[in-house]
Coordinates of C-alpha atoms and ligand atoms in Angstrom, one line a residue:
M19 CA 113.8 128.8 108.8
K20 CA 112.5 126.6 105.9
L21 CA 111.5 123.2 105.3
T22 CA 111.2 121.3 101.8
I23 CA 108.5 118.8 101.5
G24 CA 108.5 116.1 98.9
C25 CA 105.4 114.6 97.6
L26 CA 106.5 111.1 96.1
Y27 CA 104.9 110.0 92.7
P28 CA 101.5 111.7 93.1
D29 CA 100.6 110.7 89.5
L30 CA 100.8 106.9 90.9
F31 CA 99.6 107.4 94.3
N32 CA 96.8 109.5 94.6
L33 CA 94.0 107.9 96.3
Y34 CA 91.9 109.5 99.0
G35 CA 93.2 112.9 98.7
D36 CA 96.2 112.1 100.6
R37 CA 97.9 115.3 99.0
G38 CA 96.0 117.2 101.7
N39 CA 98.8 115.8 104.0
V40 CA 101.2 118.0 102.1
Q41 CA 99.1 121.1 102.1
C42 CA 98.6 120.5 106.0
L43 CA 102.2 120.2 106.7
K44 CA 103.0 123.4 104.3
K45 CA 100.3 125.2 106.0
R46 CA 100.9 124.5 109.7
L47 CA 104.6 126.0 108.6
Q48 CA 103.4 129.0 107.4
W49 CA 100.9 129.7 110.2
R50 CA 104.2 129.8 112.4
G51 CA 105.9 132.0 110.2
I52 CA 108.2 129.2 108.9
E53 CA 108.8 129.0 105.0
A54 CA 107.5 125.8 103.3
E55 CA 108.5 124.7 99.8
V56 CA 106.7 121.6 98.0
V57 CA 108.3 119.5 95.5
S58 CA 106.4 116.9 93.6
F59 CA 108.3 113.9 92.1
L60 CA 106.6 112.3 89.3
A61 CA 107.3 108.9 88.3
G62 CA 110.8 108.8 86.5
D63 CA 112.0 112.1 87.9
R64 CA 115.3 112.1 89.8
V65 CA 114.8 112.4 93.5
D66 CA 117.5 114.3 95.5
F67 CA 116.9 113.2 99.1
G68 CA 119.6 115.4 100.0
K69 CA 117.2 118.6 99.7
L70 CA 114.3 116.9 101.3
D71 CA 113.3 117.5 105.0
I72 CA 109.9 115.6 104.7
L73 CA 108.7 113.1 102.3
A74 CA 104.8 112.6 101.9
W75 CA 103.9 109.4 99.9
G76 CA 100.5 108.2 99.5
G77 CA 97.9 105.8 98.9
G78 CA 97.5 103.9 95.5
S79 CA 96.2 101.0 93.7
D80 CA 97.6 97.6 93.3
R81 CA 98.3 98.9 89.7
G82 CA 100.0 102.1 90.8
Q83 CA 102.0 100.1 93.0
A84 CA 103.2 97.8 90.5
L85 CA 104.0 100.4 87.9
S86 CA 106.2 102.1 90.8
L87 CA 108.4 99.4 91.1
G88 CA 111.1 100.3 88.2
H89 CA 111.3 103.8 89.7
L90 CA 111.8 102.7 93.4
G91 CA 114.5 100.4 92.3
K92 CA 116.4 103.5 91.3
V93 CA 116.0 105.1 94.5
R94 CA 116.4 102.4 97.0
Q95 CA 119.7 103.4 98.4
D96 CA 119.0 106.9 98.5
F97 CA 115.5 106.6 100.3
R98 CA 117.3 104.2 102.8
G99 CA 120.2 106.4 103.6
Y100 CA 117.4 109.2 104.1
V101 CA 115.6 107.3 106.5
E102 CA 118.7 105.9 108.7
D103 CA 119.6 109.7 108.7
G104 CA 116.5 110.6 110.5
G105 CA 114.9 112.0 107.2
V106 CA 111.1 112.5 108.0
V107 CA 108.6 110.2 106.2
L108 CA 104.8 109.8 106.1
A109 CA 103.8 106.8 104.0
V110 CA 100.2 106.1 103.7
C111 CA 98.6 102.6 102.8
A112 CA 100.2 101.7 99.4
A113 CA 103.4 103.6 100.3
Y114 CA 103.3 101.8 103.7
Q115 CA 103.2 98.4 102.2
L116 CA 106.2 99.4 99.6
L117 CA 108.4 100.5 102.5
G118 CA 108.5 96.9 103.7
R119 CA 110.0 93.8 102.0
Y120 CA 107.1 92.8 99.8
Y121 CA 103.7 93.1 99.0
R122 CA 102.3 89.8 97.5
A123 CA 98.7 90.4 95.7
E124 CA 96.8 87.5 94.2
G125 CA 100.1 85.7 93.0
K126 CA 102.0 88.8 92.1
M127 CA 105.0 89.6 94.1
L128 CA 105.7 93.3 94.3
K129 CA 109.2 94.0 95.9
G130 CA 109.3 96.7 98.4
L131 CA 112.2 99.2 99.6
G132 CA 113.0 96.8 102.6
I133 CA 113.5 99.9 104.6
L134 CA 111.0 98.4 107.2
D135 CA 111.1 94.7 108.2
I136 CA 107.4 94.2 107.4
H137 CA 105.7 92.1 104.9
T138 CA 102.1 92.3 103.5
E139 CA 99.9 89.9 101.9
W140 CA 96.8 90.4 100.0
A141 CA 93.5 88.5 101.3
P142 CA 90.0 88.7 100.1
G143 CA 87.8 90.7 101.8
R144 CA 88.9 94.6 102.1
L145 CA 89.3 96.3 105.4
V146 CA 87.3 99.3 105.0
G147 CA 86.0 102.0 107.1
N148 CA 86.7 104.5 109.9
I149 CA 89.3 103.9 112.3
V150 CA 90.5 104.9 115.8
L151 CA 93.8 104.4 117.2
E152 CA 95.1 105.1 120.8
S153 CA 98.9 106.1 120.2
P154 CA 101.5 106.3 122.6
F155 CA 103.2 109.0 120.7
F156 CA 100.0 111.2 120.9
R157 CA 97.8 112.8 123.6
T158 CA 94.9 112.7 121.2
P159 CA 93.5 109.5 119.7
V160 CA 94.6 109.2 115.9
V161 CA 91.5 109.1 113.5
G162 CA 91.0 108.4 110.0
F163 CA 89.6 105.8 107.2
E164 CA 91.3 102.6 105.9
N165 CA 90.6 100.8 102.7
H166 CA 93.0 98.0 102.0
A167 CA 93.2 94.4 101.2
G168 CA 96.7 93.9 102.3
R169 CA 97.6 92.4 105.8
T170 CA 100.6 93.7 107.2
C171 CA 102.8 91.7 109.7
I172 CA 105.3 94.2 111.3
G173 CA 107.4 91.8 113.2
S174 CA 109.2 93.5 116.0
H175 CA 108.6 96.9 114.7
T176 CA 107.0 99.6 117.1
P177 CA 103.3 100.2 115.8
L178 CA 101.9 103.7 115.6
G179 CA 99.1 102.6 117.6
K180 CA 96.5 100.2 119.2
V181 CA 93.0 100.0 117.4
L182 CA 90.3 101.4 119.4
F183 CA 88.0 100.8 116.5
G184 CA 88.6 99.6 112.9
K185 CA 90.8 96.7 111.5
G186 CA 94.3 97.8 111.6
N187 CA 97.4 96.2 110.1
T188 CA 96.2 92.5 110.2
G189 CA 92.4 92.8 110.0
N190 CA 92.2 91.5 113.4
G191 CA 91.6 95.0 115.3
D192 CA 95.0 94.7 117.2
Y193 CA 97.6 97.4 116.2
E194 CA 98.0 99.7 113.3
G195 CA 100.9 101.4 111.3
V196 CA 104.6 101.2 112.3
V197 CA 106.7 104.1 113.6
Y198 CA 110.5 103.6 112.6
R199 CA 112.9 106.6 113.2
N200 CA 111.3 109.7 112.0
V201 CA 108.9 107.7 109.7
I202 CA 105.0 106.9 110.2
A203 CA 103.9 104.4 108.0
T204 CA 100.3 103.9 108.3
Y205 CA 96.9 102.6 106.8
L206 CA 95.0 105.9 107.9
H207 CA 94.1 107.8 105.0
G208 CA 91.8 111.0 105.8
P209 CA 93.7 112.8 105.0
L210 CA 95.7 111.9 108.2
L211 CA 97.2 115.1 109.1
P212 CA 94.3 117.8 108.9
K213 CA 92.4 115.2 111.0
N214 CA 95.2 114.8 113.6
P215 CA 97.3 117.9 113.9
E216 CA 99.4 116.6 116.6
V217 CA 100.6 113.8 113.9
C218 CA 101.4 116.7 111.8
D219 CA 103.3 118.8 114.4
W220 CA 105.3 115.6 115.3
L221 CA 106.7 115.2 111.8
L222 CA 107.4 119.0 111.5
E223 CA 109.1 119.1 114.8
R224 CA 111.3 116.1 113.9
A225 CA 112.4 117.8 110.7
L226 CA 113.1 120.9 112.3
K227 CA 115.4 119.3 115.0
R228 CA 116.9 117.5 112.3
K229 CA 117.8 120.5 110.3
Y230 CA 118.3 123.2 112.8
G231 CA 119.0 121.5 116.2
V232 CA 117.6 120.1 119.1
D233 CA 116.1 123.3 120.7
V234 CA 113.6 124.0 118.2
A235 CA 110.1 124.0 119.3
L236 CA 107.0 124.6 117.4
A237 CA 104.5 127.4 118.5
A238 CA 101.0 126.1 119.6
L239 CA 98.3 126.7 117.4
P240 CA 94.6 127.0 118.4
D241 CA 93.3 124.2 116.5
T242 CA 90.0 124.6 118.1
Q243 CA 88.1 123.1 115.1
E244 CA 90.6 120.3 114.5
I245 CA 90.4 119.2 118.0
Q246 CA 86.4 119.5 117.9
A247 CA 86.5 117.3 114.8
N248 CA 88.7 114.7 116.1
R249 CA 86.6 114.5 119.3
N250 CA 83.5 114.0 117.3
I251 CA 85.0 110.9 115.5
V252 CA 86.1 109.6 118.6
E253 CA 82.9 109.9 120.4
R254 CA 81.1 108.6 117.6
Y255 CA 83.2 105.3 117.3
T256 CA 84.1 104.7 121.0
S257 CA 82.5 105.4 123.9
Q258 CA 83.6 107.3 127.1
D259 CA 82.7 106.9 130.6
S260 CA 81.9 110.0 133.0
E261 CA 85.3 110.4 133.8
G262 CA 86.2 110.9 130.1
I263 CA 88.3 107.6 130.0
L264 CA 88.3 105.9 126.6
K265 CA 86.9 102.7 126.4
T266 CA 87.7 100.5 123.4
G267 CA 85.3 99.0 120.9
Q268 CA 86.3 95.6 122.1
E269 CA 86.1 96.5 125.8
S270 CA 82.7 97.9 125.4
G271 CA 81.5 94.8 123.8
H272 CA 81.2 95.6 120.1
S273 CA 83.3 93.8 117.4
G274 CA 85.1 96.9 116.2
R275 CA 83.0 96.8 112.8
D276 CA 81.7 99.9 111.3
K277 CA 78.3 101.2 113.1
Ligands
LIG29 N1 96.8 98.1 97.1 C1 96.9 98.2 98.7 C2 95.8 97.4 99.0 O1 94.8 97.3 98.7 C3 96.8 99.7 99.0 C4 95.5 100.3 98.9 C5 95.5 101.8 99.1 O2 96.5 102.4 99.2 N2 94.4 102.2 99.9 O3 96.0 97.0 100.0

Protein backbone atom coordinates (compact mmCIF):
# COMPACT_ATOMS: atom_id res chain seq x y z
CA MET A 1 0.00 0.00 0.00
CA LYS A 2 1.08 3.55 -0.65
CA LEU A 3 -0.33 7.01 0.02
CA THR A 4 0.63 10.25 -1.71
CA ILE A 5 0.64 13.28 0.55
CA GLY A 6 0.50 16.73 -1.03
CA CYS A 7 1.78 19.84 0.69
CA LEU A 8 0.03 22.91 -0.73
CA TYR A 9 2.01 26.11 -1.34
CA PRO A 10 4.60 25.70 1.47
CA ASP A 11 6.32 28.79 0.04
CA LEU A 12 3.32 30.96 1.03
CA PHE A 13 1.90 28.99 3.97
CA ASN A 14 4.79 28.19 6.24
CA LEU A 15 4.07 29.51 9.72
CA TYR A 16 4.56 27.57 12.96
CA GLY A 17 6.20 24.51 11.43
CA ASP A 18 2.98 23.14 10.01
CA ARG A 19 5.14 21.12 7.63
CA GLY A 20 5.68 18.89 10.67
CA ASN A 21 2.17 17.61 9.98
CA VAL A 22 3.38 16.19 6.66
CA GLN A 23 6.35 14.53 8.33
CA CYS A 24 4.06 13.01 10.94
CA LEU A 25 1.68 11.60 8.31
CA LYS A 26 4.62 10.11 6.44
CA LYS A 27 6.33 8.66 9.51
CA ARG A 28 3.21 7.02 10.92
CA LEU A 29 2.64 5.31 7.58
CA GLN A 30 6.25 4.13 7.37
CA TRP A 31 6.20 2.80 10.94
CA ARG A 32 3.39 0.51 9.75
CA GLY A 33 5.23 -0.60 6.65
CA ILE A 34 3.09 1.54 4.33
CA GLU A 35 4.84 3.52 1.64
CA ALA A 36 4.48 7.32 1.65
CA GLU A 37 5.35 9.84 -1.00
CA VAL A 38 5.36 13.59 -0.30
CA VAL A 39 4.79 16.04 -3.13
CA SER A 40 5.13 19.78 -2.52
CA PHE A 41 3.22 22.16 -4.75
CA LEU A 42 4.75 25.63 -4.84
CA ALA A 43 2.63 28.62 -5.83
CA GLY A 44 2.05 28.35 -9.58
CA ASP A 45 2.64 24.59 -9.80
CA ARG A 46 -0.04 22.45 -11.38
CA VAL A 47 -1.86 20.37 -8.76
CA ASP A 48 -3.09 17.01 -9.96
CA PHE A 49 -5.72 16.16 -7.35
CA GLY A 50 -6.32 12.81 -9.00
CA LYS A 51 -2.92 11.61 -7.74
CA LEU A 52 -3.42 12.77 -4.15
CA ASP A 53 -4.58 10.80 -1.14
CA ILE A 54 -4.03 13.49 1.50
CA LEU A 55 -3.54 17.23 1.12
CA ALA A 56 -1.91 19.22 3.93
CA TRP A 57 -2.19 22.99 3.79
CA GLY A 58 -0.67 25.13 6.52
CA GLY A 59 -1.02 28.45 8.24
CA GLY A 60 0.20 31.69 6.72
CA SER A 61 0.09 35.44 6.97
CA ASP A 62 -2.62 37.68 5.50
CA ARG A 63 -0.03 38.58 2.86
CA GLY A 64 0.56 34.92 1.94
CA GLN A 65 -3.18 34.43 1.73
CA ALA A 66 -3.57 37.42 -0.61
CA LEU A 67 -0.70 36.17 -2.82
CA SER A 68 -2.30 32.74 -3.12
CA LEU A 69 -5.66 33.92 -4.46
CA GLY A 70 -4.75 33.82 -8.16
CA HIS A 71 -3.39 30.29 -7.80
CA LEU A 72 -6.38 29.12 -5.79
CA GLY A 73 -8.71 30.43 -8.49
CA LYS A 74 -7.13 27.94 -10.87
CA VAL A 75 -7.55 24.91 -8.60
CA ARG A 76 -11.01 25.81 -7.24
CA GLN A 77 -12.99 23.27 -9.28
CA ASP A 78 -10.57 20.38 -8.89
CA PHE A 79 -10.12 21.07 -5.18
CA ARG A 80 -13.88 20.98 -4.63
CA GLY A 81 -14.20 17.78 -6.67
CA TYR A 82 -11.46 16.15 -4.58
CA VAL A 83 -13.19 17.05 -1.31
CA GLU A 84 -16.63 15.95 -2.50
CA ASP A 85 -15.10 12.67 -3.65
CA GLY A 86 -13.83 12.01 -0.12
CA GLY A 87 -10.30 13.33 -0.59
CA VAL A 88 -8.54 13.85 2.74
CA VAL A 89 -7.49 17.40 3.69
CA LEU A 90 -5.85 18.94 6.73
CA ALA A 91 -6.20 22.74 6.56
CA VAL A 92 -4.66 24.84 9.31
CA CYS A 93 -5.52 28.44 10.17
CA ALA A 94 -5.02 30.57 7.03
CA ALA A 95 -5.86 27.48 4.97
CA TYR A 96 -8.96 26.84 7.08
CA GLN A 97 -10.12 30.39 6.37
CA LEU A 98 -9.51 30.02 2.63
CA LEU A 99 -11.57 26.84 2.40
CA GLY A 100 -14.49 29.09 3.28
CA ARG A 101 -16.35 31.73 1.30
CA TYR A 102 -14.23 34.69 2.30
CA TYR A 103 -11.81 36.21 4.77
CA ARG A 104 -12.35 39.95 5.21
CA ALA A 105 -9.26 41.56 6.72
CA GLU A 106 -9.11 45.27 7.46
CA GLY A 107 -11.24 46.27 4.48
CA LYS A 108 -9.70 43.75 2.08
CA MET A 109 -11.93 40.96 0.83
CA LEU A 110 -10.06 37.70 0.18
CA LYS A 111 -12.29 35.33 -1.73
CA GLY A 112 -11.94 31.75 -0.54
CA LEU A 113 -12.60 28.46 -2.28
CA GLY A 114 -16.16 28.23 -0.96
CA ILE A 115 -15.81 24.52 -0.28
CA LEU A 116 -16.96 25.11 3.29
CA ASP A 117 -19.96 27.32 3.90
CA ILE A 118 -18.09 29.43 6.45
CA HIS A 119 -16.74 32.97 6.51
CA THR A 120 -14.09 34.80 8.48
CA GLU A 121 -13.87 38.41 9.61
CA TRP A 122 -10.72 40.04 10.95
CA ALA A 123 -11.12 41.79 14.30
CA PRO A 124 -8.60 43.63 16.48
CA GLY A 125 -6.95 41.59 19.20
CA ARG A 126 -5.25 38.42 18.08
CA LEU A 127 -6.45 35.15 19.57
CA VAL A 128 -3.18 33.67 20.72
CA GLY A 129 -2.28 30.85 23.08
CA ASN A 130 -2.55 27.21 23.92
CA ILE A 131 -5.85 25.53 23.21
CA VAL A 132 -7.46 22.27 24.30
CA LEU A 133 -10.55 20.71 22.70
CA GLU A 134 -12.90 17.93 23.53
CA SER A 135 -13.85 16.33 20.24
CA PRO A 136 -16.58 13.76 19.53
CA PHE A 137 -14.25 12.35 16.84
CA PHE A 138 -11.44 11.45 19.25
CA ARG A 139 -11.05 9.77 22.64
CA THR A 140 -8.09 11.96 23.62
CA PRO A 141 -8.50 15.74 23.95
CA VAL A 142 -6.99 17.62 21.00
CA VAL A 143 -4.25 20.09 21.95
CA GLY A 144 -2.53 22.84 19.99
CA PHE A 145 -1.60 26.48 19.70
CA GLU A 146 -3.71 29.16 18.04
CA ASN A 147 -2.71 32.56 16.67
CA HIS A 148 -5.28 34.28 14.51
CA ALA A 149 -7.03 37.58 14.07
CA GLY A 150 -9.83 36.08 11.99
CA ARG A 151 -13.09 35.09 13.65
CA THR A 152 -14.78 32.27 11.77
CA CYS A 153 -18.50 31.71 11.61
CA ILE A 154 -19.09 28.05 10.71
CA GLY A 155 -22.88 28.22 10.27
CA SER A 156 -24.36 24.75 10.26
CA HIS A 157 -21.05 22.91 9.83
CA THR A 158 -19.91 20.37 12.41
CA PRO A 159 -17.13 21.72 14.62
CA LEU A 160 -13.96 19.74 15.29
CA GLY A 161 -14.54 20.11 18.99
CA LYS A 162 -15.66 22.09 21.97
CA VAL A 163 -13.08 24.43 23.48
CA LEU A 164 -12.03 23.36 26.97
CA PHE A 165 -9.33 26.00 27.12
CA GLY A 166 -8.50 28.75 24.64
CA LYS A 167 -10.40 30.91 22.18
CA GLY A 168 -11.53 28.87 19.15
CA ASN A 169 -13.43 29.88 16.02
CA THR A 170 -14.90 33.14 17.21
CA GLY A 171 -12.83 33.95 20.27
CA ASN A 172 -15.63 33.24 22.71
CA GLY A 173 -14.20 29.86 23.77
CA ASP A 174 -17.14 27.98 22.34
CA TYR A 175 -16.25 25.68 19.42
CA GLU A 176 -13.22 25.16 17.21
CA GLY A 177 -12.63 24.04 13.64
CA VAL A 178 -14.79 22.17 11.17
CA VAL A 179 -15.02 18.54 10.11
CA TYR A 180 -16.59 18.09 6.68
CA ARG A 181 -16.44 14.76 4.82
CA ASN A 182 -12.73 13.83 5.09
CA VAL A 183 -11.59 17.39 5.77
CA ILE A 184 -10.30 18.64 9.10
CA ALA A 185 -10.06 22.43 9.10
CA THR A 186 -8.76 23.99 12.28
CA TYR A 187 -6.92 26.90 13.89
CA LEU A 188 -4.64 24.48 15.74
CA HIS A 189 -0.98 24.78 14.95
CA GLY A 190 1.40 22.69 16.93
CA PRO A 191 2.18 21.22 14.53
CA LEU A 192 -1.15 19.57 15.20
CA LEU A 193 -0.49 15.95 14.25
CA PRO A 194 2.64 15.07 16.29
CA LYS A 195 0.78 16.40 19.35
CA ASN A 196 -2.36 14.45 18.50
CA PRO A 197 -1.54 11.06 16.95
CA GLU A 198 -5.19 10.04 17.01
CA VAL A 199 -5.99 12.93 14.65
CA CYS A 200 -3.15 11.85 12.36
CA ASP A 201 -4.45 8.28 12.27
CA TRP A 202 -8.01 9.49 11.55
CA LEU A 203 -6.69 11.18 8.40
CA LEU A 204 -4.55 8.18 7.41
CA GLU A 205 -7.36 5.70 7.96
CA ARG A 206 -9.77 7.76 5.86
CA ALA A 207 -7.23 8.00 3.04
CA LEU A 208 -6.46 4.27 3.13
CA LYS A 209 -10.14 3.35 3.16
CA ARG A 210 -10.85 5.67 0.23
CA LYS A 211 -8.03 4.16 -1.79
CA TYR A 212 -8.04 0.50 -0.80
CA GLY A 213 -11.52 -0.25 0.53
CA VAL A 214 -13.48 -0.31 3.75
CA ASP A 215 -11.67 -3.05 5.64
CA VAL A 216 -8.27 -1.36 5.85
CA ALA A 217 -7.36 -0.78 9.52
CA LEU A 218 -4.20 0.78 10.89
CA ALA A 219 -2.02 -1.22 13.26
CA ALA A 220 -1.78 0.39 16.71
CA LEU A 221 1.47 2.19 17.59
CA PRO A 222 2.72 2.49 21.19
CA ASP A 223 2.64 6.33 21.23
CA THR A 224 3.80 6.38 24.86
CA GLN A 225 5.64 9.70 24.61
CA GLU A 226 3.00 11.30 22.41
CA ILE A 227 0.20 10.38 24.83
CA GLN A 228 2.23 11.57 27.82
CA ALA A 229 2.98 14.90 26.13
CA ASN A 230 -0.68 15.34 25.22
CA ARG A 231 -1.74 14.50 28.77
CA ASN A 232 0.70 17.01 30.24
CA ILE A 233 -0.81 19.79 28.15
CA VAL A 234 -4.35 18.76 29.02
CA GLU A 235 -3.52 18.67 32.73
CA ARG A 236 -1.74 22.02 32.59
CA TYR A 237 -4.65 23.86 31.01
CA THR A 238 -7.68 22.04 32.35
CA SER A 239 -8.41 20.35 35.64
CA GLN A 240 -9.39 16.76 36.27
CA ASP A 241 -11.25 15.47 39.28
CA SER A 242 -10.28 12.27 41.14
CA GLU A 243 -12.24 10.09 38.68
CA GLY A 244 -10.23 11.61 35.86
CA ILE A 245 -13.31 13.36 34.51
CA LEU A 246 -12.35 16.43 32.61
CA LYS A 247 -13.67 19.72 33.89
CA THR A 248 -13.52 22.55 31.42
CA GLY A 249 -11.85 25.88 32.12
CA GLN A 250 -15.30 27.41 32.03
CA GLU A 251 -16.75 24.89 34.49
CA SER A 252 -13.89 25.28 36.93
CA GLY A 253 -14.39 29.02 36.98
CA HIS A 254 -11.61 30.56 34.89
CA SER A 255 -12.18 32.48 31.73
CA GLY A 256 -10.26 30.25 29.37
CA ARG A 257 -7.44 32.78 29.29
CA ASP A 258 -3.86 31.51 29.13
CA LYS A 259 -2.40 30.92 32.61
N1 LIG B 1 -4.02 35.55 8.63
C1 LIG B 1 -4.89 34.78 9.40
C2 LIG B 1 -5.32 35.40 10.71
O1 LIG B 1 -4.55 36.07 11.39
C3 LIG B 1 -4.25 33.41 9.61
C4 LIG B 1 -3.07 33.37 10.54
C5 LIG B 1 -2.44 32.04 10.68
O2 LIG B 1 -2.45 31.21 9.76
N2 LIG B 1 -1.84 31.79 11.82
O3 LIG B 1 -6.44 35.21 11.10
